[in-house]
mmCIF file of C-alpha atoms and ligand atoms in Angstrom:
data_model
loop_
_atom_site.group_PDB
_atom_site.id
_atom_site.type_symbol
_atom_site.label_atom_id
_atom_site.label_comp_id
_atom_site.label_asym_id
_atom_site.label_seq_id
_atom_site.Cartn_x
_atom_site.Cartn_y
_atom_site.Cartn_z
ATOM 1 C CA UNK U 24 103.041 183.333 62.633
ATOM 2 C CA UNK U 25 102.123 186.705 60.839
ATOM 3 C CA UNK U 26 98.997 188.341 62.144
ATOM 4 C CA UNK U 27 96.153 188.328 59.836
ATOM 5 C CA UNK U 28 95.338 191.900 58.853
ATOM 6 C CA UNK U 29 91.943 193.224 58.586
ATOM 7 C CA UNK U 30 91.335 196.798 56.862
ATOM 8 C CA UNK U 31 88.360 198.546 57.850
ATOM 9 C CA UNK U 32 87.236 200.758 55.395
ATOM 10 C CA UNK U 33 84.940 203.795 56.591
ATOM 11 C CA UNK U 34 83.515 206.426 54.345
ATOM 12 C CA UNK U 35 83.034 209.492 56.707
ATOM 13 C CA UNK U 36 80.397 212.202 56.016
ATOM 14 C CA UNK U 37 78.899 214.409 58.694
ATOM 15 C CA UNK U 38 80.176 212.069 61.489
ATOM 16 C CA UNK U 39 82.388 214.180 63.686
ATOM 17 C CA UNK U 40 80.505 212.985 66.765
ATOM 18 C CA UNK U 41 80.265 209.263 66.012
ATOM 19 C CA UNK U 42 83.392 208.344 64.168
ATOM 20 C CA UNK U 43 85.371 208.249 67.344
ATOM 21 C CA UNK U 44 83.123 205.656 69.029
ATOM 22 C CA UNK U 45 82.936 203.592 65.823
ATOM 23 C CA UNK U 46 86.744 203.394 65.821
ATOM 24 C CA UNK U 47 87.050 202.718 69.548
ATOM 25 C CA UNK U 48 84.656 199.660 69.009
ATOM 26 C CA UNK U 49 86.820 198.344 66.120
ATOM 27 C CA UNK U 50 89.848 198.338 68.077
ATOM 28 C CA UNK U 51 88.085 196.702 71.302
ATOM 29 C CA UNK U 52 86.594 194.073 69.064
ATOM 30 C CA UNK U 53 89.801 193.201 66.981
ATOM 31 C CA UNK U 54 91.599 192.948 70.420
ATOM 32 C CA UNK U 55 89.202 190.241 71.535
ATOM 33 C CA UNK U 56 91.055 187.722 69.308
ATOM 34 C CA UNK U 57 94.704 186.698 69.032
ATOM 35 C CA UNK U 58 96.257 186.687 65.813
ATOM 36 C CA UNK U 59 94.580 189.503 64.182
ATOM 37 C CA UNK U 60 95.685 192.942 63.522
ATOM 38 C CA UNK U 61 93.800 195.888 62.093
ATOM 39 C CA UNK U 62 94.376 199.105 59.983
ATOM 40 C CA UNK U 63 91.459 201.723 59.771
ATOM 41 C CA UNK U 64 91.016 203.705 56.489
ATOM 42 C CA UNK U 65 88.806 206.541 56.896
ATOM 43 C CA UNK U 66 87.848 208.168 53.896
ATOM 44 C CA UNK U 67 86.769 211.780 54.371
ATOM 45 C CA UNK U 68 84.281 212.354 51.467
ATOM 46 C CA UNK U 69 84.605 216.083 51.654
ATOM 47 C CA UNK U 70 82.288 216.184 54.741
ATOM 48 C CA UNK U 71 81.365 219.727 55.691
ATOM 49 C CA UNK U 72 81.710 219.066 59.392
ATOM 50 C CA UNK U 73 84.853 218.709 61.256
ATOM 51 C CA UNK U 74 85.260 215.004 60.808
ATOM 52 C CA UNK U 75 88.620 215.552 59.230
ATOM 53 C CA UNK U 76 89.945 217.342 62.186
ATOM 54 C CA UNK U 77 88.548 214.625 64.473
ATOM 55 C CA UNK U 78 90.344 212.022 62.395
ATOM 56 C CA UNK U 79 93.567 213.684 62.151
ATOM 57 C CA UNK U 80 93.592 213.910 65.992
ATOM 58 C CA UNK U 81 92.956 210.091 66.012
ATOM 59 C CA UNK U 82 95.498 209.425 63.541
ATOM 60 C CA UNK U 83 98.255 211.026 65.241
ATOM 61 C CA UNK U 84 97.643 209.026 68.286
ATOM 62 C CA UNK U 85 97.375 205.866 66.372
ATOM 63 C CA UNK U 86 99.235 205.063 63.308
ATOM 64 C CA UNK U 87 96.899 202.152 62.417
ATOM 65 C CA UNK U 88 94.261 205.024 61.863
ATOM 66 C CA UNK U 89 94.839 206.030 58.304
ATOM 67 C CA UNK U 90 93.118 208.929 56.411
ATOM 68 C CA UNK U 91 92.315 209.455 52.657
ATOM 69 C CA UNK U 92 91.062 212.879 52.364
ATOM 70 C CA UNK U 93 88.926 213.331 49.106
ATOM 71 C CA UNK U 94 89.137 216.956 47.489
ATOM 72 C CA UNK U 95 85.242 216.701 46.548
ATOM 73 C CA UNK U 96 82.194 215.076 47.844
ATOM 74 C CA UNK U 97 81.825 211.927 45.392
ATOM 75 C CA UNK U 98 79.318 209.874 47.308
ATOM 76 C CA UNK U 99 79.665 206.818 49.486
ATOM 77 C CA UNK U 100 80.613 204.315 46.688
ATOM 78 C CA UNK U 101 83.398 206.304 45.056
ATOM 79 C CA UNK U 102 84.688 207.094 48.698
ATOM 80 C CA UNK U 103 84.829 203.389 49.477
ATOM 81 C CA UNK U 104 86.761 202.743 46.238
ATOM 82 C CA UNK U 105 89.227 205.559 47.290
ATOM 83 C CA UNK U 106 89.721 203.631 50.358
ATOM 84 C CA UNK U 107 90.033 200.364 48.522
ATOM 85 C CA UNK U 108 93.035 201.704 46.484
ATOM 86 C CA UNK U 109 95.304 201.964 49.663
ATOM 87 C CA UNK U 110 94.293 198.903 51.678
ATOM 88 C CA UNK U 111 97.009 196.466 52.846
ATOM 89 C CA UNK U 112 95.143 193.829 54.751
ATOM 90 C CA UNK U 113 94.250 190.247 53.977
ATOM 91 C CA UNK U 114 90.522 190.875 54.366
ATOM 92 C CA UNK U 115 88.531 194.066 54.165
ATOM 93 C CA UNK U 116 85.546 195.089 56.214
ATOM 94 C CA UNK U 117 83.119 197.572 54.949
ATOM 95 C CA UNK U 118 81.259 199.626 57.487
ATOM 96 C CA UNK U 119 79.559 202.938 58.074
ATOM 97 C CA UNK U 120 80.794 205.949 60.166
ATOM 98 C CA UNK U 121 77.568 206.304 62.208
ATOM 99 C CA UNK U 122 77.648 203.665 64.596
ATOM 100 C CA UNK U 123 74.790 201.859 62.755
ATOM 101 C CA UNK U 124 76.781 198.593 61.952
ATOM 102 C CA UNK U 125 76.807 196.243 65.011
ATOM 103 C CA UNK U 126 80.729 196.042 64.795
ATOM 104 C CA UNK U 127 80.540 193.584 68.003
ATOM 105 C CA UNK U 128 79.289 191.018 65.466
ATOM 106 C CA UNK U 129 82.479 191.096 63.448
ATOM 107 C CA UNK U 130 83.615 187.565 63.999
ATOM 108 C CA UNK U 131 80.188 186.110 63.176
ATOM 109 C CA UNK U 132 80.286 188.222 59.911
ATOM 110 C CA UNK U 133 84.062 187.496 59.194
ATOM 111 C CA UNK U 134 84.539 183.754 59.949
ATOM 112 C CA UNK U 135 82.625 182.259 57.113
ATOM 113 C CA UNK U 136 85.090 184.461 55.000
ATOM 114 C CA UNK U 137 88.060 183.359 57.001
ATOM 115 C CA UNK U 138 87.135 179.816 56.487
ATOM 116 C CA UNK U 139 86.520 180.225 52.779
ATOM 117 C CA UNK U 140 82.717 179.352 53.003
ATOM 118 C CA UNK U 141 82.284 182.487 50.733
ATOM 119 C CA UNK U 142 84.235 185.496 49.191
ATOM 120 C CA UNK U 143 81.778 188.101 50.479
ATOM 121 C CA UNK U 144 79.732 188.055 53.713
ATOM 122 C CA UNK U 145 77.102 190.853 54.359
ATOM 123 C CA UNK U 146 75.088 191.516 57.405
ATOM 124 C CA UNK U 147 71.299 190.921 57.102
ATOM 125 C CA UNK U 148 69.458 192.969 59.571
ATOM 126 C CA UNK U 149 66.430 191.530 61.109
ATOM 127 C CA UNK U 150 64.488 194.780 60.866
ATOM 128 C CA UNK U 151 65.584 198.439 60.129
ATOM 129 C CA UNK U 152 63.948 201.662 60.870
ATOM 130 C CA UNK U 153 64.114 203.755 57.755
ATOM 131 C CA UNK U 154 62.357 206.642 56.156
ATOM 132 C CA UNK U 155 59.415 205.601 54.032
ATOM 133 C CA UNK U 156 60.798 206.666 50.773
ATOM 134 C CA UNK U 157 64.154 205.118 51.480
ATOM 135 C CA UNK U 158 62.705 201.822 52.313
ATOM 136 C CA UNK U 159 60.690 202.039 49.122
ATOM 137 C CA UNK U 160 63.776 202.928 47.249
ATOM 138 C CA UNK U 161 65.733 200.065 48.729
ATOM 139 C CA UNK U 162 62.867 197.733 47.849
ATOM 140 C CA UNK U 163 62.892 198.664 44.164
ATOM 141 C CA UNK U 164 66.539 198.802 43.997
ATOM 142 C CA UNK U 165 66.543 195.032 45.367
ATOM 143 C CA UNK U 166 64.272 194.063 42.645
ATOM 144 C CA UNK U 167 66.125 195.726 39.985
ATOM 145 C CA UNK U 168 69.330 194.371 40.980
ATOM 146 C CA UNK U 169 67.819 190.837 41.176
ATOM 147 C CA UNK U 170 66.851 191.228 37.435
ATOM 148 C CA UNK U 171 69.703 193.535 36.294
ATOM 149 C CA UNK U 172 72.550 191.781 38.005
ATOM 150 C CA UNK U 173 71.213 188.159 38.144
ATOM 151 C CA UNK U 174 71.574 188.621 41.985
ATOM 152 C CA UNK U 175 70.542 185.603 44.167
ATOM 153 C CA UNK U 176 66.927 186.013 45.342
ATOM 154 C CA UNK U 177 66.334 187.890 48.540
ATOM 155 C CA UNK U 178 69.998 188.728 48.951
ATOM 156 C CA UNK U 179 70.414 192.321 50.320
ATOM 157 C CA UNK U 180 73.755 193.872 50.611
ATOM 158 C CA UNK U 181 73.855 195.888 53.883
ATOM 159 C CA UNK U 182 76.390 198.683 55.122
ATOM 160 C CA UNK U 183 78.363 196.023 57.072
ATOM 161 C CA UNK U 184 80.261 193.243 55.140
ATOM 162 C CA UNK U 185 83.644 191.413 54.896
ATOM 163 C CA UNK U 186 85.242 190.687 51.506
ATOM 164 C CA UNK U 187 88.410 189.005 50.617
ATOM 165 C CA UNK U 188 91.224 191.024 49.242
ATOM 166 C CA UNK U 189 91.088 189.924 45.966
ATOM 167 C CA UNK U 190 87.541 191.285 45.525
ATOM 168 C CA UNK U 191 88.859 194.604 46.391
ATOM 169 C CA UNK U 192 91.689 194.486 44.166
ATOM 170 C CA UNK U 193 89.562 193.356 41.315
ATOM 171 C CA UNK U 194 86.895 196.424 41.752
ATOM 172 C CA UNK U 195 89.459 199.225 41.877
ATOM 173 C CA UNK U 196 89.943 198.512 38.150
ATOM 174 C CA UNK U 197 86.709 200.019 37.604
ATOM 175 C CA UNK U 198 87.437 203.727 36.470
ATOM 176 C CA UNK U 199 83.861 204.514 35.654
ATOM 177 C CA UNK U 200 82.813 207.688 37.601
ATOM 178 C CA UNK U 201 79.379 206.096 38.522
ATOM 179 C CA UNK U 202 80.339 203.248 40.836
ATOM 180 C CA UNK U 203 77.912 201.160 42.236
ATOM 181 C CA UNK U 204 79.558 198.594 44.711
ATOM 182 C CA UNK U 205 76.830 195.863 44.682
ATOM 183 C CA UNK U 206 77.123 195.635 41.088
ATOM 184 C CA UNK U 207 80.841 195.417 41.115
ATOM 185 C CA UNK U 208 81.085 192.884 43.758
ATOM 186 C CA UNK U 209 78.732 190.739 41.821
ATOM 187 C CA UNK U 210 80.673 190.913 38.678
ATOM 188 C CA UNK U 211 83.597 189.653 40.543
ATOM 189 C CA UNK U 212 81.966 186.944 42.591
ATOM 190 C CA UNK U 213 78.598 185.300 43.331
ATOM 191 C CA UNK U 214 80.040 183.366 46.355
ATOM 192 C CA UNK U 215 78.077 185.655 48.783
ATOM 193 C CA UNK U 216 76.673 184.731 52.112
ATOM 194 C CA UNK U 217 74.190 186.749 54.309
ATOM 195 C CA UNK U 218 74.673 186.500 58.092
ATOM 196 C CA UNK U 219 71.593 187.576 60.239
ATOM 197 C CA UNK U 220 72.158 189.962 62.856
ATOM 198 C CA UNK U 221 70.403 192.735 64.642
ATOM 199 C CA UNK U 222 70.773 196.275 63.271
ATOM 200 C CA UNK U 223 71.690 199.278 65.407
ATOM 201 C CA UNK U 224 70.324 202.889 65.211
ATOM 202 C CA UNK U 225 72.519 205.914 64.421
ATOM 203 C CA UNK U 226 74.559 207.120 67.431
ATOM 204 C CA UNK U 227 73.553 210.670 66.897
ATOM 205 C CA UNK U 228 70.377 212.301 66.126
ATOM 206 C CA UNK U 229 71.121 213.215 62.667
ATOM 207 C CA UNK U 230 69.096 211.613 59.834
ATOM 208 C CA UNK U 231 70.681 209.796 57.030
ATOM 209 C CA UNK U 232 73.334 211.556 55.076
ATOM 210 C CA UNK U 233 71.650 210.421 51.914
ATOM 211 C CA UNK U 234 69.444 212.962 50.540
ATOM 212 C CA UNK U 235 66.590 211.839 48.174
ATOM 213 C CA UNK U 236 68.780 213.206 45.215
ATOM 214 C CA UNK U 237 71.854 211.090 46.426
ATOM 215 C CA UNK U 238 69.779 207.983 46.677
ATOM 216 C CA UNK U 239 68.133 208.680 43.383
ATOM 217 C CA UNK U 240 71.356 208.953 41.505
ATOM 218 C CA UNK U 241 72.760 205.753 43.276
ATOM 219 C CA UNK U 242 69.663 204.171 41.970
ATOM 220 C CA UNK U 243 70.465 205.268 38.570
ATOM 221 C CA UNK U 244 73.950 203.992 38.868
ATOM 222 C CA UNK U 245 72.620 200.401 39.664
ATOM 223 C CA UNK U 246 70.011 200.738 37.002
ATOM 224 C CA UNK U 247 72.060 201.841 34.120
ATOM 225 C CA UNK U 248 75.706 201.296 34.679
ATOM 226 C CA UNK U 249 75.558 197.586 34.522
ATOM 227 C CA UNK U 250 73.239 196.676 31.882
ATOM 228 C CA UNK U 251 71.638 197.846 28.562
ATOM 229 C CA UNK U 252 68.334 196.107 29.560
ATOM 230 C CA UNK U 253 66.586 199.523 30.167
ATOM 231 C CA UNK U 254 67.479 200.760 26.736
ATOM 232 C CA UNK U 255 66.104 197.679 25.205
ATOM 233 C CA UNK U 256 62.941 197.784 27.311
ATOM 234 C CA UNK U 257 62.449 201.416 26.262
ATOM 235 C CA UNK U 258 63.065 200.625 22.628
ATOM 236 C CA UNK U 259 60.448 197.874 22.917
ATOM 237 C CA UNK U 260 57.827 200.137 24.604
ATOM 238 C CA UNK U 261 58.611 202.789 22.058
ATOM 239 C CA UNK U 262 58.083 200.264 19.227
ATOM 240 C CA UNK U 263 54.860 198.934 20.533
ATOM 241 C CA UNK U 264 53.512 202.242 20.974
ATOM 242 C CA UNK U 265 54.551 203.775 17.609
ATOM 243 C CA UNK U 266 53.018 200.532 15.993
ATOM 244 C CA UNK U 267 49.651 201.104 18.146
ATOM 245 C CA UNK U 268 49.772 204.863 16.883
ATOM 246 C CA UNK U 269 50.293 203.806 13.275
ATOM 247 C CA UNK U 270 47.393 201.399 13.349
ATOM 248 C CA UNK U 271 44.956 203.860 15.128
ATOM 249 C CA UNK U 272 45.906 206.458 12.489
ATOM 250 C CA UNK U 273 44.770 204.005 9.717
ATOM 251 C CA UNK U 274 41.788 203.245 11.636
ATOM 252 C CA UNK U 275 40.961 206.961 11.847
ATOM 253 C CA UNK U 276 41.504 207.682 8.189
ATOM 254 C CA UNK U 277 39.382 204.605 7.068
ATOM 255 C CA UNK U 278 36.599 205.749 9.433
ATOM 256 C CA UNK U 279 36.606 209.282 8.029
ATOM 257 C CA UNK U 280 36.585 208.001 4.468
ATOM 258 C CA UNK U 281 33.489 205.728 5.143
ATOM 259 C CA UNK U 282 31.520 208.354 7.306
ATOM 260 C CA UNK U 283 32.525 211.866 6.248
ATOM 261 C CA UNK U 284 30.144 213.193 8.964
ATOM 262 C CA UNK U 285 32.797 212.431 11.760
ATOM 263 C CA UNK U 286 34.663 215.300 12.992
ATOM 264 C CA UNK U 287 37.952 213.888 14.371
ATOM 265 C CA UNK U 288 37.799 214.503 17.994
ATOM 266 C CA UNK U 289 40.039 217.279 19.327
ATOM 267 C CA UNK U 290 40.333 215.635 22.582
ATOM 268 C CA UNK U 291 41.170 212.295 21.502
ATOM 269 C CA UNK U 292 43.914 213.602 19.275
ATOM 270 C CA UNK U 293 45.321 215.632 22.179
ATOM 271 C CA UNK U 294 45.171 212.728 24.454
ATOM 272 C CA UNK U 295 47.187 210.721 21.964
ATOM 273 C CA UNK U 296 49.548 213.431 21.209
ATOM 274 C CA UNK U 297 50.244 214.064 24.706
ATOM 275 C CA UNK U 298 50.805 210.571 25.651
ATOM 276 C CA UNK U 299 52.912 209.665 22.822
ATOM 277 C CA UNK U 300 55.040 212.776 23.137
ATOM 278 C CA UNK U 301 55.280 211.960 26.846
ATOM 279 C CA UNK U 302 56.492 208.464 25.998
ATOM 280 C CA UNK U 303 59.018 209.918 23.558
ATOM 281 C CA UNK U 304 60.365 212.344 26.088
ATOM 282 C CA UNK U 305 60.853 209.361 28.625
ATOM 283 C CA UNK U 306 62.615 207.257 25.849
ATOM 284 C CA UNK U 307 64.993 210.165 24.765
ATOM 285 C CA UNK U 308 65.709 210.956 28.428
ATOM 286 C CA UNK U 309 66.773 207.390 29.000
ATOM 287 C CA UNK U 310 69.013 207.540 25.852
ATOM 288 C CA UNK U 311 70.384 210.743 26.735
ATOM 289 C CA UNK U 312 71.248 209.428 30.126
ATOM 290 C CA UNK U 313 73.362 206.644 28.391
ATOM 291 C CA UNK U 314 75.001 209.077 26.020
ATOM 292 C CA UNK U 315 75.651 211.670 28.872
ATOM 293 C CA UNK U 316 77.507 209.038 30.624
ATOM 294 C CA UNK U 317 79.540 207.849 27.738
ATOM 295 C CA UNK U 318 80.610 211.349 27.225
ATOM 296 C CA UNK U 319 81.537 211.754 30.780
ATOM 297 C CA UNK U 320 83.436 208.553 30.746
ATOM 298 C CA UNK U 321 85.485 209.286 27.697
ATOM 299 C CA UNK U 322 86.303 212.635 29.189
ATOM 300 C CA UNK U 323 87.935 210.888 31.843
ATOM 301 C CA UNK U 324 86.070 212.260 34.781
ATOM 302 C CA UNK U 325 87.680 211.118 37.877
ATOM 303 C CA UNK U 326 85.665 208.827 40.257
ATOM 304 C CA UNK U 327 87.413 210.596 43.192
ATOM 305 C CA UNK U 328 90.303 212.849 43.633
ATOM 306 C CA UNK U 329 92.591 212.351 46.786
ATOM 307 C CA UNK U 330 93.701 215.709 48.278
ATOM 308 C CA UNK U 331 95.991 214.031 50.761
ATOM 309 C CA UNK U 332 96.506 211.111 52.962
ATOM 310 C CA UNK U 333 97.540 210.675 56.464
ATOM 311 C CA UNK U 334 99.753 207.799 57.662
ATOM 312 C CA UNK U 335 99.801 206.184 54.340
ATOM 313 C CA UNK U 336 103.377 206.069 53.378
ATOM 314 C CA UNK U 337 103.938 204.941 50.027
ATOM 315 C CA UNK U 338 100.423 205.963 48.857
ATOM 316 C CA UNK U 339 99.424 202.134 49.099
ATOM 317 C CA UNK U 340 100.194 199.464 46.838
ATOM 318 C CA UNK U 341 97.186 200.346 44.384
ATOM 319 C CA UNK U 342 97.172 203.903 44.534
ATOM 320 C CA UNK U 343 96.765 205.084 40.946
ATOM 321 C CA UNK U 344 99.371 207.683 39.529
ATOM 322 C CA UNK U 345 96.427 209.834 38.491
ATOM 323 C CA UNK U 346 95.096 210.298 41.852
ATOM 324 C CA UNK U 347 98.140 211.283 43.717
HETATM 325 N N1 UDP I 11 78.511 208.919 52.954
HETATM 326 C C1 UDP I 11 79.556 209.376 52.061
HETATM 327 N N2 UDP I 11 79.284 210.264 51.349
HETATM 328 C C2 UDP I 11 78.034 210.881 51.213
HETATM 329 C C3 UDP I 11 76.942 210.430 52.088
HETATM 330 C C4 UDP I 11 77.141 209.386 52.789
HETATM 331 O O1 UDP I 11 80.520 208.869 52.205
HETATM 332 O O2 UDP I 11 77.924 211.900 50.625
HETATM 333 C C5 UDP I 11 78.599 207.666 53.722
HETATM 334 C C6 UDP I 11 78.387 207.997 55.419
HETATM 335 O O3 UDP I 11 79.736 208.527 55.867
HETATM 336 C C7 UDP I 11 78.175 206.676 55.841
HETATM 337 C C8 UDP I 11 77.583 205.928 54.806
HETATM 338 O O4 UDP I 11 77.807 206.757 53.477
HETATM 339 O O5 UDP I 11 79.476 205.971 56.130
HETATM 340 C C9 UDP I 11 76.105 205.778 55.142
HETATM 341 O O6 UDP I 11 75.606 206.960 55.088
HETATM 342 P P1 UDP I 11 74.274 207.345 56.053
HETATM 343 O O7 UDP I 11 74.507 206.719 57.320
HETATM 344 O O8 UDP I 11 74.020 208.710 56.031
HETATM 345 O O9 UDP I 11 73.165 206.403 55.254
HETATM 346 P P2 UDP I 11 72.313 205.242 55.701
HETATM 347 O O10 UDP I 11 72.751 204.693 56.911
HETATM 348 O O11 UDP I 11 70.997 205.940 55.918
HETATM 349 O O12 UDP I 11 72.094 204.450 54.545
HETATM 350 MG MG1 MG I 12 73.826 205.162 58.434
#
């Protein structure tokens, strides 16, 4: 019988000291079971360190290790999608390059998908040491995606997951330059299972590669790319405040007419002015965000650009013409 092929997709960024360990562990764990084979697709997200050189070395010794080398840093989610465009396996395993994912738990995570209990299985870590703002960010993200994406309550996508091939075949049709994987997954299926396991710390002393700015822009992708609800809320708030302002204006005029002694307070005017103009700026900013994104989308800004690949012969089944 043909072996079941697992495709491991690893976005790589600043991980020259950890990626070797990760790949070694993958090979060990897959070797534990008969009947399974692997390919490892490492996507170099234009990392400023020497991870590409490390990967090339590994790939020249082992042809199951494949490299997609991106021309520019496009962020984790775009890098993962670039990896998806060349996968050949029956199942796809998503994981990080920094040894944080407990790869030894692979089978526990993958079995429910193999047995068709779900289309996606994501790890659920008991506890995770993270920077405060990142934890807060995750929390907000979780709430937002529950509201925006109608995500099952409490479900939290972690950096370690197994998905069926069709999910990945489907999400690569998304050409928008602002990808948000979790949203894309949930557009395809809601048969998602969480598998509890212990998380791990990074193997090196580096802190996260996600700067505050990267996390924020990812948050915006999740917030805006999948729904026009924020726009509606903004319009609603704008409407309420302008209605309030209108009524208050009438009140001020009538009071002035009734009692001409009253000097209309400079401070209250300023307060109202500042508050309302602040709100207008907020709404405009939000609307501008949408318009800017529409503009960039119709401009066909690429989600990612592949500079070259290693060990990928025909560019993969799904490689798009325009990314070659
Ligand atoms: N990553 C990436 N491009 C970036 C930043 C990060 O491909 O610009 C990848 C990185 O290689 C890793 C994953 O995203 O595989 C998660 O990054 P990191 O470990 O820094 O974040 P954290 O574990 O804190 O979420
Ligand atoms: Mg990490």
